[in-house]
Short mmCIF file of C-alpha atoms and ligand atoms in Angstrom, two decimals:
data_model
loop_
_atom_site.label_atom_id
_atom_site.label_comp_id
_atom_site.label_asym_id
_atom_site.label_seq_id
_atom_site.Cartn_x
_atom_site.Cartn_y
_atom_site.Cartn_z
CA MET A 27 167.93 -89.43 161.19
CA SER A 28 166.24 -87.37 158.48
CA GLN A 29 163.93 -84.87 160.17
CA ALA A 30 162.49 -81.77 158.52
CA VAL A 31 164.16 -78.73 160.06
CA THR A 32 162.58 -75.30 159.69
CA PRO A 33 165.04 -72.40 159.36
CA THR A 34 164.67 -69.83 162.14
CA GLN A 35 166.90 -67.22 160.41
CA ARG A 36 168.53 -66.77 163.83
CA GLU A 37 172.31 -66.69 163.53
CA ILE A 38 174.68 -68.47 165.89
CA PHE A 39 178.42 -67.83 166.17
CA PHE A 40 181.55 -69.79 167.04
CA ASP A 41 184.97 -68.92 168.41
CA PRO A 42 187.24 -67.18 165.85
CA ASP A 43 190.14 -69.32 167.14
CA SER A 44 188.29 -72.58 166.36
CA PHE A 45 188.04 -74.75 163.28
CA ILE A 46 184.96 -76.79 162.43
CA VAL A 47 186.25 -80.02 160.89
CA SER A 48 184.59 -82.87 159.04
CA LYS A 49 185.64 -85.75 156.82
CA THR A 50 183.50 -87.70 154.38
CA ASP A 51 183.65 -90.77 152.19
CA LEU A 52 183.59 -90.42 148.40
CA LYS A 53 179.82 -89.94 148.41
CA GLY A 54 179.82 -87.15 150.99
CA ARG A 55 178.73 -89.26 153.96
CA LEU A 56 180.28 -88.11 157.21
CA THR A 57 183.12 -90.26 158.57
CA TYR A 58 184.45 -87.76 161.15
CA THR A 59 183.19 -84.62 162.88
CA ASN A 60 185.12 -82.70 165.53
CA LYS A 61 183.56 -81.52 168.80
CA ILE A 62 182.84 -78.00 167.64
CA PHE A 63 181.08 -79.34 164.52
CA CYS A 64 178.79 -81.40 166.76
CA ASP A 65 178.32 -78.62 169.31
CA ILE A 66 177.30 -75.93 166.84
CA ALA A 67 175.19 -78.23 164.65
CA GLY A 68 173.45 -79.71 167.69
CA TYR A 69 174.04 -83.39 166.93
CA THR A 70 176.20 -86.02 168.59
CA GLU A 71 179.05 -87.54 166.61
CA LYS A 72 177.20 -90.86 166.76
CA GLU A 73 174.15 -89.29 165.14
CA LEU A 74 176.22 -87.70 162.38
CA ILE A 75 178.58 -90.48 161.30
CA GLY A 76 177.24 -92.19 158.19
CA GLN A 77 174.80 -89.35 157.46
CA PRO A 78 175.08 -87.21 154.28
CA HIS A 79 176.86 -83.89 154.75
CA SER A 80 173.66 -82.26 153.49
CA THR A 81 172.23 -82.95 156.99
CA ILE A 82 173.41 -79.42 157.83
CA ARG A 83 172.44 -77.88 154.46
CA HIS A 84 170.61 -74.58 154.72
CA PRO A 85 167.89 -73.90 152.10
CA ASP A 86 169.39 -70.42 151.45
CA MET A 87 172.46 -72.11 149.93
CA PRO A 88 172.42 -72.09 146.13
CA ARG A 89 172.89 -75.43 144.40
CA ALA A 90 175.51 -73.80 142.15
CA VAL A 91 177.92 -73.44 145.08
CA PHE A 92 177.74 -77.16 145.81
CA LYS A 93 178.24 -77.93 142.12
CA LEU A 94 181.40 -75.83 142.22
CA LEU A 95 182.49 -77.64 145.39
CA TRP A 96 181.91 -81.15 144.03
CA ASP A 97 183.30 -80.41 140.55
CA SER A 98 186.50 -79.13 142.19
CA ILE A 99 187.13 -81.92 144.67
CA GLN A 100 186.16 -84.68 142.23
CA ASP A 101 188.69 -83.17 139.87
CA GLY A 102 191.33 -83.45 142.63
CA ARG A 103 191.38 -79.73 143.44
CA GLU A 104 190.80 -77.91 146.72
CA VAL A 105 188.05 -75.32 146.95
CA PHE A 106 187.19 -72.43 149.27
CA ALA A 107 183.64 -71.21 149.79
CA TYR A 108 181.41 -69.22 152.07
CA VAL A 109 178.67 -71.55 153.36
CA LYS A 110 175.55 -70.94 155.43
CA ASN A 111 174.88 -74.06 157.48
CA MET A 112 171.84 -75.05 159.50
CA ALA A 113 171.82 -76.45 163.03
CA ARG A 114 169.39 -79.06 164.25
CA ASN A 115 167.06 -76.40 165.70
CA GLY A 116 166.96 -74.39 162.46
CA ASP A 117 169.44 -71.69 163.56
CA HIS A 118 172.26 -70.98 161.10
CA TYR A 119 175.99 -70.27 161.15
CA TRP A 120 178.20 -68.89 158.40
CA VAL A 121 181.59 -70.45 157.71
CA PHE A 122 184.51 -69.96 155.35
CA ALA A 123 185.23 -73.51 154.23
CA HIS A 124 188.26 -75.19 152.73
CA VAL A 125 187.37 -78.54 151.17
CA THR A 126 189.97 -80.91 149.78
CA PRO A 127 190.36 -84.52 148.62
CA SER A 128 192.17 -87.00 150.91
CA TYR A 129 194.54 -89.53 149.36
CA ASP A 130 195.41 -93.09 150.42
CA ASN A 131 198.87 -94.69 150.21
CA ALA A 132 198.33 -95.51 146.55
CA MET A 133 197.59 -91.82 145.92
CA GLN A 134 193.95 -92.58 145.17
CA VAL A 135 191.27 -90.21 146.45
CA CYS A 136 189.70 -92.03 149.42
CA GLY A 137 187.44 -89.28 150.79
CA PHE A 138 187.19 -85.57 151.44
CA HIS A 139 188.15 -83.26 154.28
CA SER A 140 186.90 -79.83 155.28
CA ASN A 141 188.13 -77.18 157.74
CA ARG A 142 185.98 -74.13 158.37
CA ARG A 143 186.68 -70.93 160.15
CA VAL A 144 184.75 -67.82 161.06
CA PRO A 145 184.15 -65.84 157.83
CA LYS A 146 184.66 -62.12 157.32
CA ARG A 147 181.44 -60.53 158.56
CA ASP A 148 181.34 -57.65 156.05
CA VAL A 149 181.89 -60.08 153.16
CA VAL A 150 179.01 -62.29 154.33
CA GLU A 151 176.71 -59.30 154.64
CA LYS A 152 177.72 -57.14 151.68
CA VAL A 153 178.80 -59.67 149.03
CA ILE A 154 177.82 -63.26 149.75
CA THR A 155 174.27 -62.88 151.10
CA PRO A 156 173.07 -60.83 148.10
CA LEU A 157 175.02 -62.99 145.63
CA TYR A 158 173.55 -66.24 147.01
CA ALA A 159 170.05 -64.71 147.03
CA ASP A 160 170.52 -63.87 143.33
CA LEU A 161 171.68 -67.42 142.61
CA ILE A 162 168.67 -68.89 144.43
CA ARG A 163 166.39 -66.59 142.40
CA VAL A 164 168.00 -67.76 139.16
CA GLU A 165 167.65 -71.41 140.21
CA ALA A 166 163.98 -70.91 141.10
CA SER A 167 163.16 -69.06 137.88
CA PHE A 168 163.57 -72.17 135.74
CA ARG A 169 160.97 -74.93 135.61
CA ASN A 170 163.68 -77.36 134.71
CA ALA A 171 166.00 -77.77 137.73
CA LYS A 172 168.99 -78.75 135.59
CA GLU A 173 168.65 -75.63 133.44
CA GLY A 174 168.25 -73.51 136.58
CA LEU A 175 171.44 -74.95 138.02
CA GLY A 176 173.30 -74.33 134.75
CA ALA A 177 172.18 -70.70 134.63
CA SER A 178 172.97 -70.12 138.29
CA TYR A 179 176.42 -71.68 137.92
CA GLN A 180 177.17 -69.40 134.96
CA HIS A 181 175.98 -66.42 137.02
CA LEU A 182 178.32 -67.42 139.86
CA LEU A 183 181.30 -67.77 137.53
CA LYS A 184 180.47 -64.52 135.73
CA THR A 185 180.22 -62.64 139.03
CA ALA A 186 183.47 -64.15 140.22
CA THR A 187 185.38 -63.43 137.05
CA ALA A 188 183.93 -59.96 136.45
CA SER A 189 186.97 -58.30 137.93
CA LYS A 190 189.28 -61.21 138.69
CA ALA A 191 190.77 -64.07 136.71
CA SER A 192 189.13 -67.02 138.45
CA TYR A 193 186.68 -68.07 141.16
CA ASP A 194 189.61 -68.82 143.50
CA GLU A 195 191.04 -65.33 143.07
CA PHE A 196 187.57 -63.87 143.58
CA VAL A 197 186.94 -65.70 146.85
CA PHE A 198 190.32 -64.62 148.23
CA SER A 199 189.93 -61.05 147.05
CA LEU A 200 186.90 -60.59 149.33
C1 FMN B 306 184.18 -82.56 152.76
C2 FMN B 306 182.83 -81.97 152.43
C3 FMN B 306 182.33 -80.94 153.21
C4 FMN B 306 181.08 -80.38 152.94
N1 FMN B 306 180.62 -79.39 153.76
C5 FMN B 306 179.34 -78.96 153.62
C6 FMN B 306 178.79 -78.02 154.52
O1 FMN B 306 179.44 -77.52 155.45
N2 FMN B 306 177.49 -77.66 154.34
C7 FMN B 306 176.73 -78.16 153.32
O2 FMN B 306 175.54 -77.80 153.24
N3 FMN B 306 177.25 -79.02 152.43
C8 FMN B 306 178.52 -79.42 152.56
N4 FMN B 306 179.04 -80.31 151.65
C9 FMN B 306 178.27 -80.61 150.42
C10 FMN B 306 177.22 -81.69 150.62
O3 FMN B 306 177.83 -82.94 150.36
C11 FMN B 306 176.04 -81.49 149.63
O4 FMN B 306 176.51 -81.46 148.31
C12 FMN B 306 175.25 -80.20 149.91
O5 FMN B 306 174.87 -80.12 151.26
C13 FMN B 306 174.02 -80.12 149.02
O6 FMN B 306 173.22 -81.21 149.26
P1 FMN B 306 172.02 -81.61 148.32
O7 FMN B 306 172.54 -81.64 146.92
O8 FMN B 306 171.56 -82.95 148.80
O9 FMN B 306 170.99 -80.55 148.48
C14 FMN B 306 180.30 -80.87 151.86
C15 FMN B 306 180.81 -81.91 151.08
C16 FMN B 306 182.06 -82.45 151.35
C17 FMN B 306 182.58 -83.57 150.48
#
């Protein structure tokens, strides 16, 4: 289903009482999407199941945020993050996401689960949009992608810990 989608930079919104839910396997391929996920992203559940979660990735999202996400959940920890996602037609929607490992009966991680709600508007505009733009700039300023990601990740952690003790405290202080 991979089609090139061009961002429109037009924002779309969802109901503040709703949660956008998805589940993935260990590699981040979608195994479940709720109706609002499908409705806002513009795909049917059938089209999404089995596809990588990056199907809805927006190019304005820094790679460092996804490193933080994957490092956390692969380490068995939950993570919270502001994410700009892209719909099928190139429109975008901001979410505040909680991502967590799922465990089977033997207490082994068998996949991942995410619930997303409407984010705080002033935080998206005043803190996250400029921070993510900085991270993207850092990532693009290195010829070597791995070095760019490393520098951007450090920038993210430094920003988060500038006034707080950890990334988690930072994201909840916003
Ligand atoms: C449970 C779960 C939820 C995720 N939610 C999103 C999401 O809403 N948007 C997104 O772009 N990536 C999400 N990701 C991260 C993607 O798997 C992927 O790392 C990201 O889109 C970057 O893709 P890329 O490295 O191929 O560019 C999620 C991953 C997991 C495991």
